[in-house]
Tab-separated table of C-alpha atoms in Angstrom:
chain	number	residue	atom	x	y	z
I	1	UNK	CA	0.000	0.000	0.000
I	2	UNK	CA	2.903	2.454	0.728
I	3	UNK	CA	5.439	0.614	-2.452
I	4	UNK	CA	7.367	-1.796	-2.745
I	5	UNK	CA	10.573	0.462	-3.204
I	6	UNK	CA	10.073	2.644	0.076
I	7	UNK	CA	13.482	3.279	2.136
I	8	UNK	CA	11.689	1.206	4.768
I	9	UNK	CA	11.673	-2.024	3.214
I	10	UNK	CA	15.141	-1.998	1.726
I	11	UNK	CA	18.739	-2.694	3.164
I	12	UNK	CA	22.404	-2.023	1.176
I	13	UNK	CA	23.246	-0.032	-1.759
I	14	UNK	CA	19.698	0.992	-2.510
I	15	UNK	CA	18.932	2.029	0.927
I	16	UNK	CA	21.963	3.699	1.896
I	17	UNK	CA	21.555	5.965	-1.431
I	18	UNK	CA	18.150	6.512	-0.768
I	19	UNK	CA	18.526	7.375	3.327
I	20	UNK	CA	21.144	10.076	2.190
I	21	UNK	CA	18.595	11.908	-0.582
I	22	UNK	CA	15.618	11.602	2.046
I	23	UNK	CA	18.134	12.614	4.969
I	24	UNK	CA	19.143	15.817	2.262
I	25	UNK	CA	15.851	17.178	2.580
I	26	UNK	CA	15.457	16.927	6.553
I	27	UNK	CA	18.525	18.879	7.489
I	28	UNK	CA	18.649	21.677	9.583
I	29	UNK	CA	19.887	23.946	7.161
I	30	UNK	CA	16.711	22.881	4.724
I	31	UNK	CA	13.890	23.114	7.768
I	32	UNK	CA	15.451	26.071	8.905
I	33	UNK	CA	13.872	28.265	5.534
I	34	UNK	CA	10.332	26.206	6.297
I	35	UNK	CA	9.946	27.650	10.458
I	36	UNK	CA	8.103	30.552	8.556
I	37	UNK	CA	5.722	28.889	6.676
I	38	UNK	CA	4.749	25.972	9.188
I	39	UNK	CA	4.215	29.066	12.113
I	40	UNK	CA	1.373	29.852	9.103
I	41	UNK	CA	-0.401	26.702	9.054
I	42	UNK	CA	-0.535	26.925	12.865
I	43	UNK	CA	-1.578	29.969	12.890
I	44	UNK	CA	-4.688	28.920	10.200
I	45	UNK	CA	-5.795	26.281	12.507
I	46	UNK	CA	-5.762	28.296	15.269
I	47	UNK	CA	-9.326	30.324	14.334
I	48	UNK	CA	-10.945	27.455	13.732
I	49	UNK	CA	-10.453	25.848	17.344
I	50	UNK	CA	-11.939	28.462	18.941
I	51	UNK	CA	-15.202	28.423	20.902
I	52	UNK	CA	-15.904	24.857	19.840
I	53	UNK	CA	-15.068	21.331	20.706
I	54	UNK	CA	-12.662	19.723	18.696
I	55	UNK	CA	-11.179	15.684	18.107
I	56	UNK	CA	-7.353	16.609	19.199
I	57	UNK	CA	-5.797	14.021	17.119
I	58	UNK	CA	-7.887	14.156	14.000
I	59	UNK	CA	-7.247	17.937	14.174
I	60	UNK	CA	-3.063	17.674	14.922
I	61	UNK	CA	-3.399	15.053	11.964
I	62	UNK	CA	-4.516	18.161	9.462
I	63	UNK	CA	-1.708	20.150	10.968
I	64	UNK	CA	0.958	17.070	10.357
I	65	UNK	CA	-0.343	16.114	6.856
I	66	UNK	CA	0.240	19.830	5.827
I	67	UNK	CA	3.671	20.109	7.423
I	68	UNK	CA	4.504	16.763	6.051
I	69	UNK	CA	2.933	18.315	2.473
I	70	UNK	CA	5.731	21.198	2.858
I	71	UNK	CA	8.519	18.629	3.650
I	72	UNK	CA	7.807	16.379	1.076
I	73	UNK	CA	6.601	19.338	-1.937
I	74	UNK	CA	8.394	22.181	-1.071
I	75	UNK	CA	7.012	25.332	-2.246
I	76	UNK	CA	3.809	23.777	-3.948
I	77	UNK	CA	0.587	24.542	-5.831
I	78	UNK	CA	-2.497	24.565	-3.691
I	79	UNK	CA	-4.269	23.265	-6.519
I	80	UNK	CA	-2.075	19.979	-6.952
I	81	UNK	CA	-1.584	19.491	-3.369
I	82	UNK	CA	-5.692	19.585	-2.787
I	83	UNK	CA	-5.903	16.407	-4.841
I	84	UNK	CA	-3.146	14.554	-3.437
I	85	UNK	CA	-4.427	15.343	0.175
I	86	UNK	CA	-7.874	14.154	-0.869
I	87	UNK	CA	-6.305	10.507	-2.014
I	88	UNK	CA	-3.939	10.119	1.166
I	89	UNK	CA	-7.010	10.920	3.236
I	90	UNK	CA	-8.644	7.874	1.443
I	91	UNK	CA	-5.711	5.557	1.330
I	92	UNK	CA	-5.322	6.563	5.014
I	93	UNK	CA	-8.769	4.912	5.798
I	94	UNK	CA	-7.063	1.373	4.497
I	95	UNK	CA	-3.860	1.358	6.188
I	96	UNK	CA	-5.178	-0.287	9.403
I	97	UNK	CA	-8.147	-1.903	7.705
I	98	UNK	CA	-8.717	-6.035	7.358
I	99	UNK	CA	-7.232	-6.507	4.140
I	100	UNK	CA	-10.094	-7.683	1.776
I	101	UNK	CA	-10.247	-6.612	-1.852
I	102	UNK	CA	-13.751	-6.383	-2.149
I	103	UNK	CA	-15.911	-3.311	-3.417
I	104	UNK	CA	-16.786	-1.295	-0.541
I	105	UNK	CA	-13.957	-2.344	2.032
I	106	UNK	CA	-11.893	0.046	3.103
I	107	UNK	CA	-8.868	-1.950	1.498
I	108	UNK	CA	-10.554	-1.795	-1.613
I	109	UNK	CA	-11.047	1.762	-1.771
I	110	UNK	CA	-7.485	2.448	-0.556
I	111	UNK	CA	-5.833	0.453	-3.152
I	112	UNK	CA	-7.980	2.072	-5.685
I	113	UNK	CA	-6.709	5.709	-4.318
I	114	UNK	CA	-3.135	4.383	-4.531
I	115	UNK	CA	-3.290	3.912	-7.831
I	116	UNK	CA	-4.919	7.503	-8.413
I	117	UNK	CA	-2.098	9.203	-6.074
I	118	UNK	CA	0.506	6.621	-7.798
I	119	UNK	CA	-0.620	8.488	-11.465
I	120	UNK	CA	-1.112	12.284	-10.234
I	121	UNK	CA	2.719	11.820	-8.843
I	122	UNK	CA	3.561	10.474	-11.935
I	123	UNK	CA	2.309	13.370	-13.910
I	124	UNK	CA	3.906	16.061	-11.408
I	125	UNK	CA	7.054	14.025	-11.655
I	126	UNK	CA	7.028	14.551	-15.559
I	127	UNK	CA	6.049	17.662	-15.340
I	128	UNK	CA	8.938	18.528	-12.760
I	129	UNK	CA	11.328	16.434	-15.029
I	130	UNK	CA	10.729	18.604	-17.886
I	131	UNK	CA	10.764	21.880	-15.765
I	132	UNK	CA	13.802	22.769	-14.269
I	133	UNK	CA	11.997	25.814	-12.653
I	134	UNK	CA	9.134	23.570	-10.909
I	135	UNK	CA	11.252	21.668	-9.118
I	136	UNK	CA	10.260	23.336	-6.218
I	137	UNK	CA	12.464	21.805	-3.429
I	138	UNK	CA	11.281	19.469	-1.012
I	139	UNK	CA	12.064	15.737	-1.175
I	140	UNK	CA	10.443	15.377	-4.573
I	141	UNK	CA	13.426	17.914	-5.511
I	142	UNK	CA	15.982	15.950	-3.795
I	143	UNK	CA	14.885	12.609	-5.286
I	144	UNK	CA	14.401	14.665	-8.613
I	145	UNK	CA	17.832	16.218	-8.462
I	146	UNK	CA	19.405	12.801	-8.672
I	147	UNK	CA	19.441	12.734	-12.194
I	148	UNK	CA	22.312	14.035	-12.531
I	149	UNK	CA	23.656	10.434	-12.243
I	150	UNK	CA	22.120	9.318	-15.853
I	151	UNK	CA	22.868	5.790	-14.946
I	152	UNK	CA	21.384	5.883	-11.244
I	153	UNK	CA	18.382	8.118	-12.163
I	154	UNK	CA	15.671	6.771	-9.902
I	155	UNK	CA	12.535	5.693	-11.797
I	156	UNK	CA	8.720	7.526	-11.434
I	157	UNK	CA	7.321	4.603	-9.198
I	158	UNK	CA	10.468	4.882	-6.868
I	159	UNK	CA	10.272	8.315	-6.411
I	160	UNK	CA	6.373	8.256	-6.190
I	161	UNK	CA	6.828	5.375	-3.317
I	162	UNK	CA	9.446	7.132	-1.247
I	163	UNK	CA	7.132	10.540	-1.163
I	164	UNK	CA	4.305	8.380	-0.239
I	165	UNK	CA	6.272	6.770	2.404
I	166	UNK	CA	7.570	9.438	3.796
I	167	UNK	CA	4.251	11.798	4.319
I	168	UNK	CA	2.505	8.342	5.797
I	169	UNK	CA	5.583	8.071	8.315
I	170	UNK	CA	6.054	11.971	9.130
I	171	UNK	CA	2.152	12.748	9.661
I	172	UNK	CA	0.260	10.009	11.645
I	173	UNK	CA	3.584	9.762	14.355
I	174	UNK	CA	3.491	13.104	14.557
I	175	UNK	CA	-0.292	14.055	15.336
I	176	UNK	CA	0.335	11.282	18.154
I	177	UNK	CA	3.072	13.011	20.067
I	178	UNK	CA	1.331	16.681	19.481
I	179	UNK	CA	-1.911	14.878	21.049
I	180	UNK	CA	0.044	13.597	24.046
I	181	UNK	CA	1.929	16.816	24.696
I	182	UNK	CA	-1.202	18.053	24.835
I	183	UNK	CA	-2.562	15.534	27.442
I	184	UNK	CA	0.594	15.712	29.740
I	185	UNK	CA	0.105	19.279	29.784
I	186	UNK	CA	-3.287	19.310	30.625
I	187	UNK	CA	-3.005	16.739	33.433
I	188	UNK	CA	0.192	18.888	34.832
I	189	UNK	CA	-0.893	22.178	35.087
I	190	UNK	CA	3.139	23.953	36.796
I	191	UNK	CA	4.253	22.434	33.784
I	192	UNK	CA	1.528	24.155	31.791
I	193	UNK	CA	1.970	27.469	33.092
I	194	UNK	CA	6.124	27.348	32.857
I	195	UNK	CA	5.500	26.755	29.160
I	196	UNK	CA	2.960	29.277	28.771
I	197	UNK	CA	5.899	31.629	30.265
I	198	UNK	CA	8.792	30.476	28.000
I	199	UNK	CA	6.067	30.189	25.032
I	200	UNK	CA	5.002	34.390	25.789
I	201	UNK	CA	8.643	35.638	26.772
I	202	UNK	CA	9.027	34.510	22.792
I	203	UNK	CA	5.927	35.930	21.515
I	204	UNK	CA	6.515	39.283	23.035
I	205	UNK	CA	10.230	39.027	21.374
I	206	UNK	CA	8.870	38.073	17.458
I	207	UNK	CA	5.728	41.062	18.133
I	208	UNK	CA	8.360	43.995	19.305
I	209	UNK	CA	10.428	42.665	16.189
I	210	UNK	CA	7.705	42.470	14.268
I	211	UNK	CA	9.042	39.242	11.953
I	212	UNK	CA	7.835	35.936	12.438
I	213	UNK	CA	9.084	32.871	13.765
I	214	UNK	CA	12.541	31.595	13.175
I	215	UNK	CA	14.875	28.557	13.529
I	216	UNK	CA	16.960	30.021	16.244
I	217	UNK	CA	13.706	31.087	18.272
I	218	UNK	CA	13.072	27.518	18.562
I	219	UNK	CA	16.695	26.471	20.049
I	220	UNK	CA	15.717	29.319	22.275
I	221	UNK	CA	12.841	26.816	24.166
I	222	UNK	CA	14.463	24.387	26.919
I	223	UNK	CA	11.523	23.724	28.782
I	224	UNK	CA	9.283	22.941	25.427
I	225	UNK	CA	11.822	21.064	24.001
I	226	UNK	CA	11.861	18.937	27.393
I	227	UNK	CA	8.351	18.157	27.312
I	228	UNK	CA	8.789	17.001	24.073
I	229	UNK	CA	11.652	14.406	24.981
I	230	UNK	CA	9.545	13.668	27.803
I	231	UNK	CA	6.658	12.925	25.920
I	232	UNK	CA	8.509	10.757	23.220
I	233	UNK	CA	9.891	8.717	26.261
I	234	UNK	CA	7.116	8.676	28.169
I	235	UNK	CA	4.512	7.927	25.189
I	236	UNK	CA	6.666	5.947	22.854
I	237	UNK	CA	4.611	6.257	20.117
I	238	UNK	CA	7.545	4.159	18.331
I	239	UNK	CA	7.339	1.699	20.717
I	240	UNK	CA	9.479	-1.199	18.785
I	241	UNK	CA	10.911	-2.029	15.569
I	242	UNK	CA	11.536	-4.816	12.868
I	243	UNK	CA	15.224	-5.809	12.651
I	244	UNK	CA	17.176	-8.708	11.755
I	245	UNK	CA	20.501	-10.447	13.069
I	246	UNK	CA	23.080	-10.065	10.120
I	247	UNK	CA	25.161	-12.591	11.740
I	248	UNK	CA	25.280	-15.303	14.955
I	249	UNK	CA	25.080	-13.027	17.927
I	250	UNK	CA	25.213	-13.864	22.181
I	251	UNK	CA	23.547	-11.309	23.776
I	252	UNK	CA	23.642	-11.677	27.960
I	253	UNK	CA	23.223	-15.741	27.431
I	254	UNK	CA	21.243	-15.604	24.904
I	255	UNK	CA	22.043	-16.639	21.765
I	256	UNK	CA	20.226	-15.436	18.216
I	257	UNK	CA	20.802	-17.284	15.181
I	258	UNK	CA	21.669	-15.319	11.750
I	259	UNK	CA	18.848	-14.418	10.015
I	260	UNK	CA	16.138	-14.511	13.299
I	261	UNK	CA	14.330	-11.571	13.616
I	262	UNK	CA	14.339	-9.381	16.671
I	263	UNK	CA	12.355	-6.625	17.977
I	264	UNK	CA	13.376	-3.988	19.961
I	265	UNK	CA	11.065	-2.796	22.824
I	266	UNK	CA	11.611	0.747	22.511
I	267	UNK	CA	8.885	1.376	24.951
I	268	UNK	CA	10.219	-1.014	27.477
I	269	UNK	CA	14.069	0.906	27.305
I	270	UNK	CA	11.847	3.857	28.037
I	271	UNK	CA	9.870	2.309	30.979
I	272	UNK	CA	13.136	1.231	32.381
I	273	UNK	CA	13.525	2.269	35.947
I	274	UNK	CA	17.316	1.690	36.132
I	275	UNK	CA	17.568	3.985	33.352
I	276	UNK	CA	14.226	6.502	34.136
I	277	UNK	CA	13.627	6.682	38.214
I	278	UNK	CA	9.586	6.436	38.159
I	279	UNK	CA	9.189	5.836	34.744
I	280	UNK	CA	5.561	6.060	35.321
I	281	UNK	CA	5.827	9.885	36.391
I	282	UNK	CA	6.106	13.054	33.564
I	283	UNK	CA	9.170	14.276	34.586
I	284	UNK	CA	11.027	16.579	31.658
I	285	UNK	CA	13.998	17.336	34.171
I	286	UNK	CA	15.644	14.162	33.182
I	287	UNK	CA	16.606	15.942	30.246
I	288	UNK	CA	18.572	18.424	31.827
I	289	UNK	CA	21.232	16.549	32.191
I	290	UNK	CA	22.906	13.870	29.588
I	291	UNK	CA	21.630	10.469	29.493
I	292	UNK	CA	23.213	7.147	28.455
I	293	UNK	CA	24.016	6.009	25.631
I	294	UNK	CA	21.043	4.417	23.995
I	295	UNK	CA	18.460	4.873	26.601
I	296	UNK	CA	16.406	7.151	24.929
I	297	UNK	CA	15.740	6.361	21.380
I	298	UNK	CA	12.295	7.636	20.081
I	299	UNK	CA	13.506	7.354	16.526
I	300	UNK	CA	15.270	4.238	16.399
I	301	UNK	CA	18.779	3.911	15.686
I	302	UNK	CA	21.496	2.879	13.265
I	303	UNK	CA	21.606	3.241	9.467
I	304	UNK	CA	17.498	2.825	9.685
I	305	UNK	CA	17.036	5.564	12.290
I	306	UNK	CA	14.118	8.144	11.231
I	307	UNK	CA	15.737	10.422	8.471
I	308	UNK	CA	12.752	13.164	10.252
I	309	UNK	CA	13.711	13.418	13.655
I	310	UNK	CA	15.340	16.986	13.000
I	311	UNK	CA	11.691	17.980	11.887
């Protein structure tokens, strides 16, 4: 449903090459220019969450998918982009859905809108391909701007697979965490106001200014960015991971065969109370001081870690 020739599913030449294209268009230096334009989706949303009741995570969801829309289009066309939305929304609907091909399922309706998305990227692609000028940044650039390897250019259906990927694993994670920051702020209300503080001090700094915000007003938020860590940890909403053993491996008496498959229990490192005291309790001062090695890894690790974790 996401394509056969994601990053995800791939290990060696193919997925080192890809990792470093995808990884191209998350780097601080790229998301830094975006800081801007992502304040002005928040501040879109805002209006309409006024004086109502709202569904928290189907409403961080429409804030994700458009960030993700930024990160994986760059500078786009409304127009295009309201189309694509419309068939990720459907294929959406399928991911978690019993997988039966039948007219009216779900499934069914979600593998017919991955074909539709699979030929309106196909079209943009071309049309990008032939337009030097429409490139217009993002990961579709990056995967775009490989060409200039004749012999490695990547195909339409790999490029179209790896955007598709990459919007389904940057917007549903992320609407999750937003939720629970949400919910561990509520249910702590010192916390609440602290952030409030830090969140106001910067306010009052980008309204005297009068500019928006920037990249370096957001390395200017220690106590946000703690509640953050604290909610990845405390939330894991990566909570394990597919990987196999590339070779015979004795781990604490244990012994794993080449070729079994293990999972990591993210959640479980995170629960740990030798390396969290009360692991139970929201508690962002453990950040404030540097934890061990591999005790805190809400975006995996190694050559498959998340390429978005900057963003």
């Amino acid at each position: 449903m996401i394509g056969p020739e994601a990053l995800f599913f791939h290990q060696g030449a193919y997925h080192s090459r890809l990792k470093k294209l995808v990884l191209a268009a998350f780097l601080p230096s790229v998301i830094r220019g975006s800081v801007s334009e992502i304040e002005q989706i928040v501040l879109k949303f805002l209006p309409t969450w006024e004086n109502t009741t709202i569904n928290t995570l189907q409403e961080m969801k429409r804030y994700a998918f458009d960030v993700a829309m930024i990160s994986a289009f760059g500078h786009k066309r409304d127009s295009e982009m309201k189309g694509i939305k419309q068939l990720y929304q459907c294929l959406e609907k399928g991911y978690n859905s019993m997988p039966l091909d039948l007219p009216g399922t779900p499934f069914h309706k979600a593998m017919k809108a991955r074909k539709q998305l699979n030929e309106t990227l196909r079209r943009l692609i071309q049309e990008r391909r032939g337009n030097e000028k429409a490139g217009g940044g993002g990961l579709l650039g990056n995967l775009l701007g490989a060409k200039n390897h004749k012999v490695d250019q990547l195909s339409d259906s790999q490029i179209a697979d790896n955007v598709i990927g990459v919007i389904f694993a940057a917007h549903d994670t992320t609407a999750s965490v937003l939720t629970w920051v949400l919910k561990y702020l509520h249910d702590n209300r010192d916390l609440l106001e602290a952030v409030t503080r830090e969140q106001d001090g910067i306010q009052r700094k980008i309204i005297e200014e009068n500019r928006r915000l920037t990249w370096d007003d957001t390395r200017h938020m220690p106590l946000t960015t703690r509640v953050i860590q604290e909610t990845l940890r405390r939330a894991s909403i990566l909570s394990f991971t597919f990987r196999e053993a590339v070779e015979d491996v004795e781990f604490e008496g244990y012994y794993i065969p080449k070729g079994w498959k293990v999972l990591p229990l993210f959640r479980t490192i995170h629960h740990c109370a030798d390396f969290f005291p009360q692991p139970e309790k929201f508690d962002p001062s453990r950040f404030e001081v540097p934890l061990r090695p591999n005790t805190f890894i809400p975006f995996g690790n190694g050559v498959h870690s998340c390429p978005g974790s900057e963003l």
